Short mmCIF file of C-alpha atoms in Angstrom, two decimals:
data_model
loop_
_atom_site.label_atom_id
_atom_site.label_comp_id
_atom_site.label_asym_id
_atom_site.label_seq_id
_atom_site.Cartn_x
_atom_site.Cartn_y
_atom_site.Cartn_z
CA MET A 359 -7.85 -32.81 -15.12
CA ASN A 360 -11.37 -32.84 -13.66
CA GLU A 361 -12.71 -29.91 -11.68
CA ILE A 362 -15.82 -28.80 -9.80
CA LYS A 363 -16.82 -25.49 -8.24
CA LEU A 364 -17.86 -25.50 -4.60
CA PRO A 365 -21.04 -23.48 -3.97
CA LEU A 366 -20.64 -20.88 -1.22
CA LEU A 367 -24.02 -20.16 0.32
CA GLN A 368 -25.25 -16.77 1.49
CA GLY A 369 -24.49 -16.15 5.13
CA GLN A 370 -21.80 -18.82 4.98
CA SER A 371 -18.98 -16.62 6.28
CA THR A 372 -18.91 -14.15 9.13
CA ASP A 373 -18.50 -11.06 6.94
CA LEU A 374 -14.84 -11.30 5.96
CA LYS A 375 -13.54 -12.27 9.41
CA LEU A 376 -12.02 -8.78 9.48
CA SER A 377 -13.67 -7.87 12.75
CA PRO A 378 -12.71 -7.59 16.43
CA THR A 379 -14.48 -10.91 17.04
CA GLY A 380 -15.72 -13.68 14.81
CA SER A 381 -17.04 -17.20 14.54
CA LYS A 382 -14.65 -20.06 15.27
CA ASP A 383 -16.54 -22.32 12.89
CA THR A 384 -14.17 -24.25 10.64
CA GLY A 385 -16.75 -25.98 8.46
CA ILE A 386 -18.22 -25.18 5.06
CA TYR A 387 -21.26 -26.50 3.23
CA ILE A 388 -20.81 -28.68 0.16
CA SER A 389 -23.20 -30.27 -2.28
CA GLN A 390 -23.68 -33.98 -2.94
CA ASP A 391 -21.86 -33.50 -6.25
CA VAL A 392 -18.84 -32.13 -4.43
CA LEU A 393 -19.00 -34.98 -1.93
CA ALA A 394 -18.95 -37.51 -4.79
CA PHE A 395 -16.05 -35.63 -6.43
CA ILE A 396 -13.94 -35.76 -3.24
CA GLY A 397 -14.37 -39.52 -2.88
CA ASP A 398 -14.00 -41.82 0.10
CA LYS A 399 -10.39 -41.21 1.12
CA ARG A 400 -10.07 -40.10 4.76
CA PRO A 401 -8.52 -37.87 5.91
CA ILE A 402 -8.74 -35.69 2.83
CA GLU A 403 -5.65 -33.84 1.61
CA PHE A 404 -5.86 -30.68 -0.47
CA LYS A 405 -3.03 -28.93 -2.30
CA ILE A 406 -3.48 -25.17 -1.75
CA TYR A 407 -1.66 -22.09 -3.11
CA LYS A 408 -0.17 -19.26 -1.05
CA SER A 409 -0.92 -16.64 -3.72
CA ASP A 410 -4.67 -17.43 -3.50
CA PHE A 411 -4.79 -16.47 0.17
CA ILE A 412 -2.56 -13.39 -0.19
CA SER A 413 -4.89 -12.21 -2.95
CA ALA A 414 -7.91 -12.93 -0.75
CA VAL A 415 -6.57 -10.64 1.99
CA GLU A 416 -5.88 -7.87 -0.55
CA ASN A 417 -9.41 -8.12 -1.90
CA ILE A 418 -10.89 -8.25 1.59
CA VAL A 419 -9.16 -4.99 2.50
CA THR A 420 -10.13 -3.20 -0.71
CA SER A 421 -13.75 -4.30 -0.28
CA LEU A 422 -14.09 -2.46 3.02
CA PRO A 423 -15.97 -0.71 4.52
CA LEU A 424 -18.86 -2.73 3.07
CA TYR A 425 -18.88 -5.21 5.91
CA SER A 426 -19.41 -5.35 9.65
CA ASN A 427 -19.10 -8.22 12.11
CA LYS A 428 -21.97 -10.40 13.26
CA GLY A 429 -22.89 -7.98 16.01
CA GLY A 430 -23.41 -5.23 13.46
CA ILE A 431 -20.38 -3.26 14.64
CA LYS A 432 -18.83 -1.18 11.90
CA ILE A 433 -15.29 -2.23 11.07
CA THR A 434 -12.83 0.61 11.71
CA HIS A 435 -9.65 1.28 9.74
CA ASP A 436 -7.66 0.41 12.86
CA SER A 437 -9.25 -3.04 13.05
CA VAL A 438 -8.75 -3.49 9.29
CA TYR A 439 -5.06 -2.74 9.70
CA ARG A 440 -4.61 -5.08 12.66
CA GLU A 441 -6.60 -7.93 11.16
CA SER A 442 -5.06 -7.70 7.68
CA ILE A 443 -1.57 -7.78 9.21
CA ARG A 444 -2.61 -10.79 11.29
CA LEU A 445 -4.07 -12.65 8.31
CA ILE A 446 -0.96 -12.05 6.18
CA SER A 447 1.21 -13.29 9.06
CA ILE A 448 -0.91 -16.44 9.32
CA VAL A 449 -0.45 -17.11 5.60
CA GLU A 450 3.32 -16.51 5.80
CA GLU A 451 3.62 -18.77 8.85
CA PHE A 452 1.69 -21.62 7.23
CA PHE A 453 3.32 -21.55 3.78
CA GLY A 454 6.83 -20.35 4.71
CA ASN A 455 8.95 -20.15 1.56
CA GLU A 456 6.71 -22.53 -0.39
CA GLU A 457 4.08 -21.51 -2.92
CA THR A 458 2.00 -24.61 -2.18
CA GLN A 459 1.25 -26.72 0.88
CA ILE A 460 -0.78 -29.82 1.63
CA TYR A 461 -3.81 -28.96 3.75
CA HIS A 462 -5.04 -31.69 6.07
CA GLY A 463 -8.16 -32.26 8.13
CA LYS A 464 -7.85 -33.12 11.82
CA PRO A 465 -9.57 -35.27 10.72
CA PHE A 466 -11.98 -34.24 7.96
CA ILE A 467 -15.44 -35.42 8.99
CA ILE A 468 -18.25 -35.47 6.49
CA SER A 469 -21.73 -35.84 7.91
CA THR A 470 -25.27 -35.25 6.76
CA THR A 471 -27.51 -33.26 9.09
CA THR A 472 -31.23 -33.62 9.52
CA SER A 473 -31.67 -30.76 7.08
CA GLU A 474 -29.81 -32.86 4.50
CA ARG A 475 -26.96 -30.39 4.13
CA THR A 476 -23.48 -31.79 3.86
CA TYR A 477 -20.48 -30.24 5.59
CA ILE A 478 -16.73 -30.56 5.66
CA TYR A 479 -15.46 -29.89 9.17
CA GLY A 480 -12.01 -29.30 10.61
CA LEU A 481 -10.80 -26.81 8.00
CA ASP A 482 -8.01 -25.51 10.20
CA GLU A 483 -4.37 -26.26 10.93
CA GLY A 484 -2.99 -24.32 13.86
CA ASN A 485 -3.79 -20.66 13.23
CA PHE A 486 -4.51 -21.26 9.55
CA SER A 487 -8.13 -21.82 8.53
CA ILE A 488 -9.66 -21.50 5.08
CA ARG A 489 -12.75 -19.98 6.70
CA LYS A 490 -10.73 -16.92 7.73
CA PHE A 491 -10.35 -15.98 4.06
CA LEU A 492 -13.88 -16.52 2.75
CA ILE A 493 -16.27 -13.70 1.87
CA ALA A 494 -19.92 -14.59 1.50
CA ASN A 495 -21.06 -14.22 -2.12
CA PHE A 496 -17.59 -13.16 -3.37
CA SER A 497 -15.30 -16.13 -2.67
CA GLU A 498 -15.23 -19.05 -5.07
CA ILE A 499 -13.59 -22.42 -4.40
CA THR A 500 -12.67 -24.72 -7.28
CA LEU A 501 -11.56 -28.30 -6.66
CA GLN A 502 -9.34 -29.93 -9.27
CA LYS A 503 -8.44 -33.62 -9.35
CA ASP A 504 -5.44 -34.96 -11.23
CA GLU A 505 -4.09 -38.50 -10.66
CA GLY A 506 -5.75 -38.69 -7.26
CA ILE A 507 -4.39 -35.35 -6.04
CA ILE A 508 -7.07 -32.79 -5.14
CA THR A 509 -6.09 -29.15 -5.60
CA LEU A 510 -8.17 -26.42 -3.92
CA ARG A 511 -8.02 -23.00 -5.63
CA LEU A 512 -9.56 -19.97 -3.94
CA SER A 513 -10.52 -16.88 -5.93
CA THR A 514 -12.03 -13.75 -4.42
CA ASN A 515 -14.03 -11.39 -6.59
CA LYS A 516 -14.07 -7.67 -5.89
CA VAL A 517 -17.33 -5.81 -5.61
CA GLU A 518 -17.27 -4.51 -9.18
CA ASN A 519 -20.89 -3.32 -9.12
CA ARG A 520 -20.11 -0.95 -6.25
CA TYR A 521 -16.70 0.26 -7.37
CA THR A 522 -14.79 1.64 -10.32
CA THR A 523 -11.57 -0.30 -10.82
CA ILE A 524 -8.39 1.34 -12.04
CA ASN A 525 -5.56 -1.18 -12.36
CA ASN A 526 -6.93 -3.47 -9.64
CA VAL A 527 -7.51 -0.63 -7.17
CA MET A 528 -11.13 0.10 -6.38
CA PHE A 529 -12.55 3.62 -6.19
CA LYS A 530 -16.09 4.03 -4.94
CA ASP A 531 -18.27 5.66 -7.55
CA GLN A 532 -20.41 7.37 -4.96
CA SER A 533 -18.18 7.82 -1.95
CA THR A 534 -14.58 8.64 -1.13
CA LEU A 535 -11.99 9.10 -3.84
CA GLN A 536 -9.07 9.13 -1.41
CA ILE A 537 -6.90 6.07 -0.80
CA ILE A 538 -3.94 5.52 1.50
CA PHE A 539 -1.64 2.67 0.49
CA TYR A 540 0.05 1.33 3.60
CA GLY A 541 2.45 -1.45 4.51
CA ALA A 542 6.00 -2.27 5.52
CA PRO A 543 8.90 -0.46 3.80
CA GLY A 544 9.68 -1.89 0.37
CA THR A 545 6.30 -3.42 -0.43
CA GLY A 546 5.86 -1.35 -3.61
CA LYS A 547 3.36 1.27 -2.43
CA SER A 548 4.76 4.09 -4.58
CA TYR A 549 5.02 1.73 -7.54
CA ARG A 550 1.35 0.81 -7.15
CA VAL A 551 0.33 4.47 -7.12
CA GLN A 552 2.43 5.21 -10.21
CA ASP A 553 0.91 2.19 -11.96
CA ILE A 554 -2.57 3.58 -11.32
CA VAL A 555 -1.64 7.00 -12.69
CA VAL A 556 -0.02 5.55 -15.82
CA SER A 557 -2.90 3.10 -16.37
CA ALA A 558 -5.47 5.91 -16.16
CA LYS A 559 -3.52 7.85 -18.76
CA LYS A 560 -3.40 4.83 -21.08
CA GLU A 561 -7.13 4.20 -20.66
CA GLN A 562 -7.84 7.77 -21.80
CA SER A 563 -5.39 8.14 -24.66
CA ASP A 564 -6.47 11.71 -25.38
CA ILE A 565 -4.86 12.93 -22.14
CA SER A 566 -2.00 15.05 -23.45
CA GLU A 567 -1.13 16.95 -20.28
CA GLU A 568 0.38 15.72 -17.05
CA ASN A 569 -2.36 14.09 -14.98
CA CYS A 570 -0.46 13.81 -11.70
CA ILE A 571 0.79 16.35 -9.14
CA ARG A 572 3.09 14.98 -6.45
CA THR A 573 4.23 16.11 -3.03
CA THR A 574 5.95 14.49 -0.05
CA PHE A 575 5.03 15.25 3.55
CA HIS A 576 7.74 15.75 6.16
CA PRO A 577 7.85 17.07 9.75
CA ASP A 578 8.14 20.69 8.57
CA SER A 579 5.24 20.51 6.08
CA ASP A 580 2.41 22.95 6.74
CA TYR A 581 -0.69 24.45 5.12
CA SER A 582 1.23 27.08 3.16
CA ASN A 583 3.60 24.68 1.39
CA PHE A 584 0.76 22.25 0.65
CA VAL A 585 -1.85 24.76 -0.53
CA GLY A 586 -0.03 27.96 -1.40
CA ALA A 587 1.23 31.26 0.00
CA TYR A 588 2.83 34.58 -0.91
CA LYS A 589 6.53 34.14 -1.57
CA PRO A 590 9.32 36.40 -2.84
CA THR A 591 9.98 35.98 -6.54
CA MET A 592 12.50 37.55 -8.91
CA GLU A 593 10.81 39.67 -11.58
CA LYS A 594 12.14 41.98 -14.28
CA SER A 595 10.79 45.52 -13.93
CA PRO A 596 11.71 48.97 -15.26
CA ARG A 597 14.39 50.82 -13.35
CA VAL A 598 13.14 54.12 -11.93
CA THR A 599 14.87 57.20 -10.57
CA ASP A 600 14.35 58.65 -7.11
CA THR A 601 11.80 60.98 -8.66
CA GLY A 602 9.83 58.05 -10.12
CA HIS A 603 10.87 58.44 -13.77
CA HIS A 604 11.81 55.43 -15.90
CA VAL A 605 15.47 55.14 -16.85
CA LYS A 606 15.85 54.80 -20.63
CA LEU A 607 18.68 53.98 -23.00
CA GLN A 608 19.90 57.08 -24.80
CA GLU A 609 20.22 55.49 -28.24
CA SER A 610 17.01 53.49 -28.46
CA GLY A 611 14.89 55.09 -25.79
CA GLU A 612 14.02 51.64 -24.41
CA LYS A 613 13.36 51.30 -20.72
CA VAL A 614 16.19 49.85 -18.65
CA MET A 615 15.04 46.63 -16.97
CA GLU A 616 16.39 45.18 -13.76
CA ASN A 617 15.72 42.15 -11.53
CA ARG A 618 13.71 43.02 -8.48
CA ILE A 619 12.23 40.99 -5.65
CA GLU A 620 8.45 41.03 -5.62
CA TYR A 621 5.87 39.03 -3.69
CA ALA A 622 3.37 36.83 -5.50
CA PHE A 623 0.95 34.08 -4.51
CA ILE A 624 2.57 30.75 -5.44
CA PRO A 625 0.21 27.74 -5.63
CA GLN A 626 1.48 24.47 -4.24
CA ALA A 627 0.52 20.84 -4.88
CA PHE A 628 -3.07 20.99 -3.63
CA LEU A 629 -4.10 24.12 -5.52
CA LYS A 630 -2.30 22.96 -8.66
CA ALA A 631 -4.26 19.70 -8.60
CA TYR A 632 -7.49 21.48 -7.64
CA VAL A 633 -7.26 23.96 -10.54
CA ALA A 634 -6.20 21.26 -13.04
CA ALA A 635 -9.10 19.00 -12.04
CA TRP A 636 -11.70 21.74 -12.43
CA LYS A 637 -10.27 22.73 -15.82
CA ARG A 638 -10.53 19.11 -16.98
CA TRP A 639 -14.06 19.02 -15.58
CA ALA A 640 -14.96 22.13 -17.58
CA LYS A 641 -13.97 20.41 -20.82
CA ASN A 642 -16.24 17.43 -20.25
CA PRO A 643 -18.46 17.65 -17.14
CA LYS A 644 -20.12 14.28 -17.79
CA ASN A 645 -16.87 12.32 -18.07
CA PRO A 646 -13.94 14.49 -16.98
CA GLU A 647 -10.38 13.25 -17.26
CA PRO A 648 -8.88 12.26 -13.89
CA ILE A 649 -6.30 14.29 -12.00
CA PHE A 650 -4.26 12.59 -9.30
CA LEU A 651 -2.84 14.36 -6.27
CA VAL A 652 -0.20 11.99 -4.89
CA ILE A 653 1.06 12.43 -1.34
CA GLU A 654 4.11 10.35 -0.44
CA GLU A 655 4.80 9.54 3.24
CA ILE A 656 1.55 11.12 4.42
CA ASN A 657 2.10 10.22 8.07
CA ARG A 658 5.52 11.90 8.23
CA GLY A 659 3.70 15.24 8.35
CA ASN A 660 1.13 16.63 10.77
CA CYS A 661 -2.00 16.05 8.67
CA ALA A 662 -4.25 18.19 10.88
CA GLN A 663 -1.87 21.13 10.47
CA ILE A 664 -1.22 20.56 6.76
CA PHE A 665 -4.82 20.08 5.62
CA GLY A 666 -6.38 22.60 7.99
CA ASP A 667 -9.90 23.47 6.82
CA LEU A 668 -9.40 21.37 3.64
CA PHE A 669 -10.24 18.43 5.88
CA GLN A 670 -13.94 19.26 5.29
CA LEU A 671 -13.55 18.79 1.54
CA LEU A 672 -12.60 15.12 1.91
CA ASP A 673 -16.24 14.16 2.53
CA ARG A 674 -17.64 13.32 -0.90
CA ASP A 675 -21.29 13.08 -1.95
CA GLU A 676 -22.96 10.53 -4.21
CA ASN A 677 -21.56 12.30 -7.29
CA GLY A 678 -17.98 12.25 -5.99
CA GLU A 679 -17.88 15.98 -5.24
CA SER A 680 -17.24 17.47 -1.81
CA SER A 681 -20.33 17.27 0.40
CA TYR A 682 -19.37 20.53 2.10
CA GLU A 683 -17.94 23.73 0.70
CA ILE A 684 -15.39 25.87 2.53
CA ASN A 685 -14.60 29.55 2.18
CA PRO A 686 -10.95 30.15 1.30
CA ASP A 687 -8.93 33.04 2.69
CA LYS A 688 -8.58 36.22 0.64
CA ASP A 689 -5.19 35.28 -0.79
CA ILE A 690 -6.44 31.98 -2.24
CA SER A 691 -9.69 33.57 -3.43
CA LYS A 692 -7.82 36.35 -5.23
CA PHE A 693 -5.44 33.89 -6.86
CA LEU A 694 -8.28 31.71 -8.19
CA LYS A 695 -10.25 34.69 -9.49
CA GLU A 696 -7.52 36.90 -10.93
CA ASP A 697 -4.47 34.80 -11.77
CA GLU A 698 -4.07 33.07 -15.14
CA ALA A 699 -2.64 30.09 -13.26
CA GLY A 700 -5.99 29.99 -11.45
CA PHE A 701 -9.34 30.38 -13.21
CA ASN A 702 -8.76 33.73 -15.00
CA ASN A 703 -8.53 32.12 -18.45
CA THR A 704 -10.70 30.85 -21.27
CA GLU A 705 -10.35 27.21 -20.14
CA SER A 706 -12.34 27.96 -16.98
CA GLN A 707 -15.47 29.56 -18.44
CA ASN A 708 -17.68 26.49 -17.84
CA ILE A 709 -16.70 26.14 -14.19
CA PRO A 710 -19.48 27.15 -11.73
CA ILE A 711 -19.13 30.85 -11.03
CA GLY A 712 -18.78 30.52 -7.26
CA ILE A 713 -15.80 28.22 -7.72
CA ARG A 714 -14.33 30.27 -10.59
CA ASN A 715 -14.49 33.46 -8.53
CA GLY A 716 -12.91 31.79 -5.52
CA GLU A 717 -15.96 32.34 -3.31
CA PHE A 718 -15.76 28.75 -2.07
CA LEU A 719 -13.73 25.57 -2.56
CA LYS A 720 -15.25 22.23 -3.53
CA LEU A 721 -13.48 19.12 -4.86
CA PRO A 722 -14.68 17.90 -8.27
CA SER A 723 -15.44 14.23 -8.89
CA ASN A 724 -12.34 13.71 -11.06
CA LEU A 725 -9.81 14.67 -8.38
CA TYR A 726 -8.28 11.53 -6.88
CA ILE A 727 -6.01 11.82 -3.84
CA LEU A 728 -3.62 8.90 -3.43
CA ALA A 729 -1.20 8.65 -0.51
CA THR A 730 1.44 6.24 0.75
CA MET A 731 2.29 5.41 4.33
CA ASN A 732 5.12 3.33 5.74
CA THR A 733 3.78 1.55 8.79
CA SER A 734 7.29 1.67 10.26
CA ASP A 735 6.87 5.47 10.51
CA GLN A 736 3.33 5.47 11.89
CA SER A 737 4.35 6.92 15.28
CA LEU A 738 5.85 10.06 13.74
CA PHE A 739 2.54 11.91 13.52
CA PRO A 740 -0.43 9.72 14.51
CA ILE A 741 -3.41 10.22 12.20
CA ASP A 742 -6.62 10.87 14.13
CA SER A 743 -9.67 8.68 13.57
CA ALA A 744 -11.79 11.46 12.00
CA PHE A 745 -9.15 11.95 9.31
CA LYS A 746 -8.78 8.19 8.78
CA ARG A 747 -12.50 7.73 8.17
CA ARG A 748 -12.35 9.95 5.10
CA TRP A 749 -9.95 7.61 3.31
CA ASP A 750 -10.06 4.13 1.88
CA TRP A 751 -7.12 2.02 2.98
CA GLN A 752 -5.24 -0.36 0.68
CA TYR A 753 -2.85 -2.77 2.37
CA GLU A 754 0.27 -3.72 0.40
CA PRO A 755 1.45 -7.12 1.70
CA ILE A 756 5.00 -8.43 1.78
CA ALA A 757 5.23 -10.67 -1.26
CA GLU A 758 7.83 -11.90 -3.71
CA GLY A 759 8.50 -9.62 -6.65
CA LYS A 760 6.98 -10.84 -9.89
CA ASN A 761 7.51 -9.84 -13.51
CA PRO A 762 4.53 -8.70 -15.63
CA ASP A 763 4.20 -12.27 -16.94
CA GLY A 764 3.96 -13.64 -13.39
CA SER A 765 7.44 -15.17 -13.29
CA ARG A 766 9.82 -14.65 -10.37
CA MET A 767 12.07 -11.60 -10.50
CA GLY A 768 14.71 -13.74 -8.85
CA TRP A 769 16.82 -10.95 -7.36
CA GLU A 770 20.07 -12.03 -5.70
CA ILE A 771 22.56 -10.62 -3.19
CA GLU A 772 25.89 -10.64 -5.02
CA PHE A 773 29.33 -10.93 -3.44
CA SER A 774 32.73 -10.67 -5.13
CA GLU A 775 33.31 -14.38 -4.55
CA GLY A 776 31.05 -17.36 -4.14
CA THR A 777 27.47 -18.12 -5.09
CA PRO A 778 24.89 -15.27 -4.96
CA VAL A 779 22.20 -15.51 -2.29
CA ASP A 780 18.49 -15.52 -3.12
CA TRP A 781 17.12 -12.15 -2.00
CA TRP A 782 13.55 -13.36 -1.40
CA GLY A 783 14.84 -16.19 0.78
CA PHE A 784 16.78 -13.69 2.90
CA VAL A 785 13.76 -11.36 3.15
CA GLN A 786 11.55 -14.15 4.46
CA ALA A 787 14.23 -15.34 6.86
CA ILE A 788 15.04 -11.94 8.39
CA ASN A 789 11.32 -11.11 8.62
CA GLU A 790 10.81 -14.22 10.73
CA VAL A 791 13.60 -13.03 13.05
CA ILE A 792 11.96 -9.60 13.26
CA GLU A 793 8.56 -11.15 14.00
CA ASN A 794 9.96 -13.36 16.77
CA LYS A 795 11.91 -10.47 18.27
CA ILE A 796 9.55 -7.50 18.20
CA HIS A 797 6.24 -9.13 17.17
CA SER A 798 5.47 -6.44 14.62
CA GLU A 799 4.86 -6.32 10.89
CA ASP A 800 5.87 -2.66 10.75
CA LYS A 801 9.64 -3.17 10.77
CA LYS A 802 9.77 -6.05 8.31
CA LEU A 803 11.36 -5.73 4.88
CA GLY A 804 9.43 -5.74 1.63
CA TYR A 805 10.83 -7.25 -1.56
CA PHE A 806 11.62 -3.81 -2.99
CA PHE A 807 13.43 -2.53 0.10
CA CYS A 808 16.56 -2.59 -2.08
CA ARG A 809 16.63 -1.83 -5.77
CA ALA A 810 18.54 -4.44 -7.73
CA LYS A 811 20.59 -3.55 -10.78
CA ASP A 812 20.20 -6.19 -13.47
CA GLY A 813 18.72 -8.48 -10.82
CA LYS A 814 21.72 -8.12 -8.48
CA ILE A 815 21.96 -6.36 -5.10
CA SER A 816 25.61 -5.50 -4.51
CA ALA A 817 27.33 -6.09 -1.18
CA ARG A 818 27.76 -2.33 -0.79
CA MET A 819 24.05 -1.65 -1.32
CA PHE A 820 23.11 -4.52 1.00
CA LEU A 821 25.34 -3.07 3.71
CA SER A 822 24.25 0.56 3.31
CA LYS A 823 20.54 -0.24 3.00
CA VAL A 824 19.70 -3.48 4.79
CA ILE A 825 22.35 -3.80 7.49
CA PHE A 826 22.10 -0.10 8.33
CA TYR A 827 18.29 -0.41 8.67
CA LEU A 828 18.45 -3.56 10.80
CA TRP A 829 21.06 -2.16 13.18
CA ASN A 830 19.69 1.38 13.50
CA ASP A 831 15.92 1.10 13.07
CA VAL A 832 14.90 -2.47 13.92
CA PHE A 833 17.02 -4.10 16.60
CA ARG A 834 18.69 -1.12 18.27
CA ASP A 835 15.98 -0.78 20.93
CA TYR A 836 15.50 -4.53 21.38
CA GLY A 837 19.08 -5.80 21.61
CA PHE A 838 21.21 -8.06 19.44
CA THR A 839 20.88 -11.22 21.53
CA GLU A 840 20.05 -13.73 18.78
CA ASN A 841 22.77 -16.05 17.49
CA ILE A 842 22.50 -14.59 14.00
CA PHE A 843 24.45 -11.55 15.25
CA LYS A 844 27.39 -13.68 16.45
CA ILE A 845 30.00 -14.20 13.73
CA ASP A 846 32.76 -16.87 13.76
CA GLY A 847 31.65 -18.31 17.08
CA ALA A 848 32.02 -14.99 18.93
CA THR A 849 30.26 -14.67 22.28
CA LYS A 850 29.30 -11.05 21.61
CA PRO A 851 27.20 -9.71 18.72
CA ILE A 852 28.96 -8.07 15.82
CA LYS A 853 28.86 -4.27 15.80
CA TYR A 854 27.77 -2.29 12.77
CA HIS A 855 31.19 -0.76 12.05
CA GLU A 856 32.74 -4.24 11.89
CA PHE A 857 31.02 -4.81 8.56
CA TYR A 858 33.43 -2.27 7.05
CA ASN A 859 37.08 -2.70 6.17
CA GLU A 860 39.59 -0.03 7.16
CA ASP A 861 39.38 1.55 3.70
CA GLY A 862 35.58 1.91 4.02
CA SER A 863 34.74 -0.96 1.67
CA PRO A 864 32.26 -3.68 2.74
CA ASN A 865 33.71 -6.64 4.63
CA GLU A 866 32.06 -9.21 2.40
CA ASP A 867 33.24 -12.17 4.47
CA LYS A 868 31.34 -10.96 7.55
CA LEU A 869 28.34 -9.92 5.47
CA ARG A 870 28.07 -13.37 3.94
CA LYS A 871 28.43 -15.06 7.33
CA PHE A 872 25.65 -12.89 8.74
CA VAL A 873 23.41 -13.77 5.79
CA ASN A 874 24.21 -17.47 6.22
CA ASN A 875 23.37 -17.22 9.94
CA VAL A 876 19.97 -15.75 9.10
CA LEU A 877 19.19 -18.39 6.47
CA SER A 878 20.40 -21.21 8.71
CA THR A 879 18.17 -20.07 11.59
CA TRP A 880 15.19 -19.87 9.24
CA SER A 881 15.88 -23.34 7.85
CA LYS A 882 16.00 -24.82 11.38
CA SER A 883 12.76 -23.04 12.22
CA LYS A 884 11.01 -24.58 9.21
CA ASP A 885 12.31 -28.04 10.10
CA THR A 886 11.04 -27.66 13.67
CA HIS A 887 7.64 -26.54 12.37
CA LYS A 888 7.40 -29.59 10.10
CA GLN A 889 8.35 -31.91 12.97
CA ASP A 890 5.63 -30.39 15.15
CA GLU A 891 3.11 -30.94 12.36
CA SER A 892 4.11 -34.59 11.97
CA LYS A 893 3.64 -35.16 15.71
CA GLU A 894 0.08 -33.85 15.45
#
């Protein structure tokens, strides 16, 4: 197999295309060597890979906010979210269930300009254009030729010189150390976070203690159960008489102890992570071991209420520490100064005295805050723009589950009788129905929406997880008008309770028919799309 790399010139792309507006140019520069490699066949056909473009979107998102659009407008997290969702949808629409597709020109026109630069024009098919996925200076195109077939592979390098990478997630060395992983339910956000935590521990094999403190936000979360507060605790204390004398055992003279309720300051997730990070910092200020504060479902809580004045600490300086200090209340200050669970211990002697005495709070450079957010829950407590700006955002796309060696997981929906159904095929099919119905990525299913056991998703799990979600969270407000909801030629859509038998077990016959309806609709949609392409 012969191959050649396609030079991508500076200024070639319009800064990621992740911007409110952008160039509609569909051409790229090529060299004379590339022109000779392509040959004389017109129009040119390239074989391209879906995974290349999914990866490009992931790397584009993690590279932000380094880029702005041509007008110099800073890209906001809102525009990143909208544009990344749009780009993923374009990839899914173009490739469908296939890993590869043939990419045509309409037609490809090669011409030499007066400046003697050679172009390939027409790099677009419908909404799909290679140019939408190119990053100047970081994208690399390799052309491979084998028996007359030209394969185009796209690789997108991350900005390694500006970032520290932990397990393919990029943390700015001199900026924020907070990342929110967001995407549709079941895309593996929590798994990604756990992978980062475990990888960091493996990279520093001398970490013997737990390096991760976890919490989950919910509608009743507040400052006190995120940071800490006085709470009643059960303590053993000497029993005393009404006159204040200790009660003692007659034979031994030992004091009689009893359980009594006392109030003590109890640190919660934030303070536990804060104290642990500073203690690790004290051991090795130049290269402290990382501590991870993990917040699951961050948008299910009222972030403004939960973080309170801690919001100021999220601004980090060039060293990774908080740019601004805040003064804690007396309860927190006393805990940090006087409690052994705070800084009143030998481990904390090297910590700056103002921090050790609880005079002010300041995040150390080794405290990473990782959060997950289901986009389907984003309306629960909207996150304001000032809070968003203090985080990096990592989009987790809907993609097929892969094993560590890159092979397909191959999960299947299993019924008592008949052939199992490919889970990934169903996910893609139902997601197309969701897209056509509500035009939103938020309610789609990720590959890990269900957890398979030995590669199988039982009918009962499919009913209780998937069918319940579709009927109660996705289509309830939009209606069940599509034909997929009509079983056995019925004129009315099937109701949720009809998927159950009288004894409460799943009605597998109706479940399978619903699944077949979904797959059949998807198959017809793909055939129609191919027919439209052939007409063009």
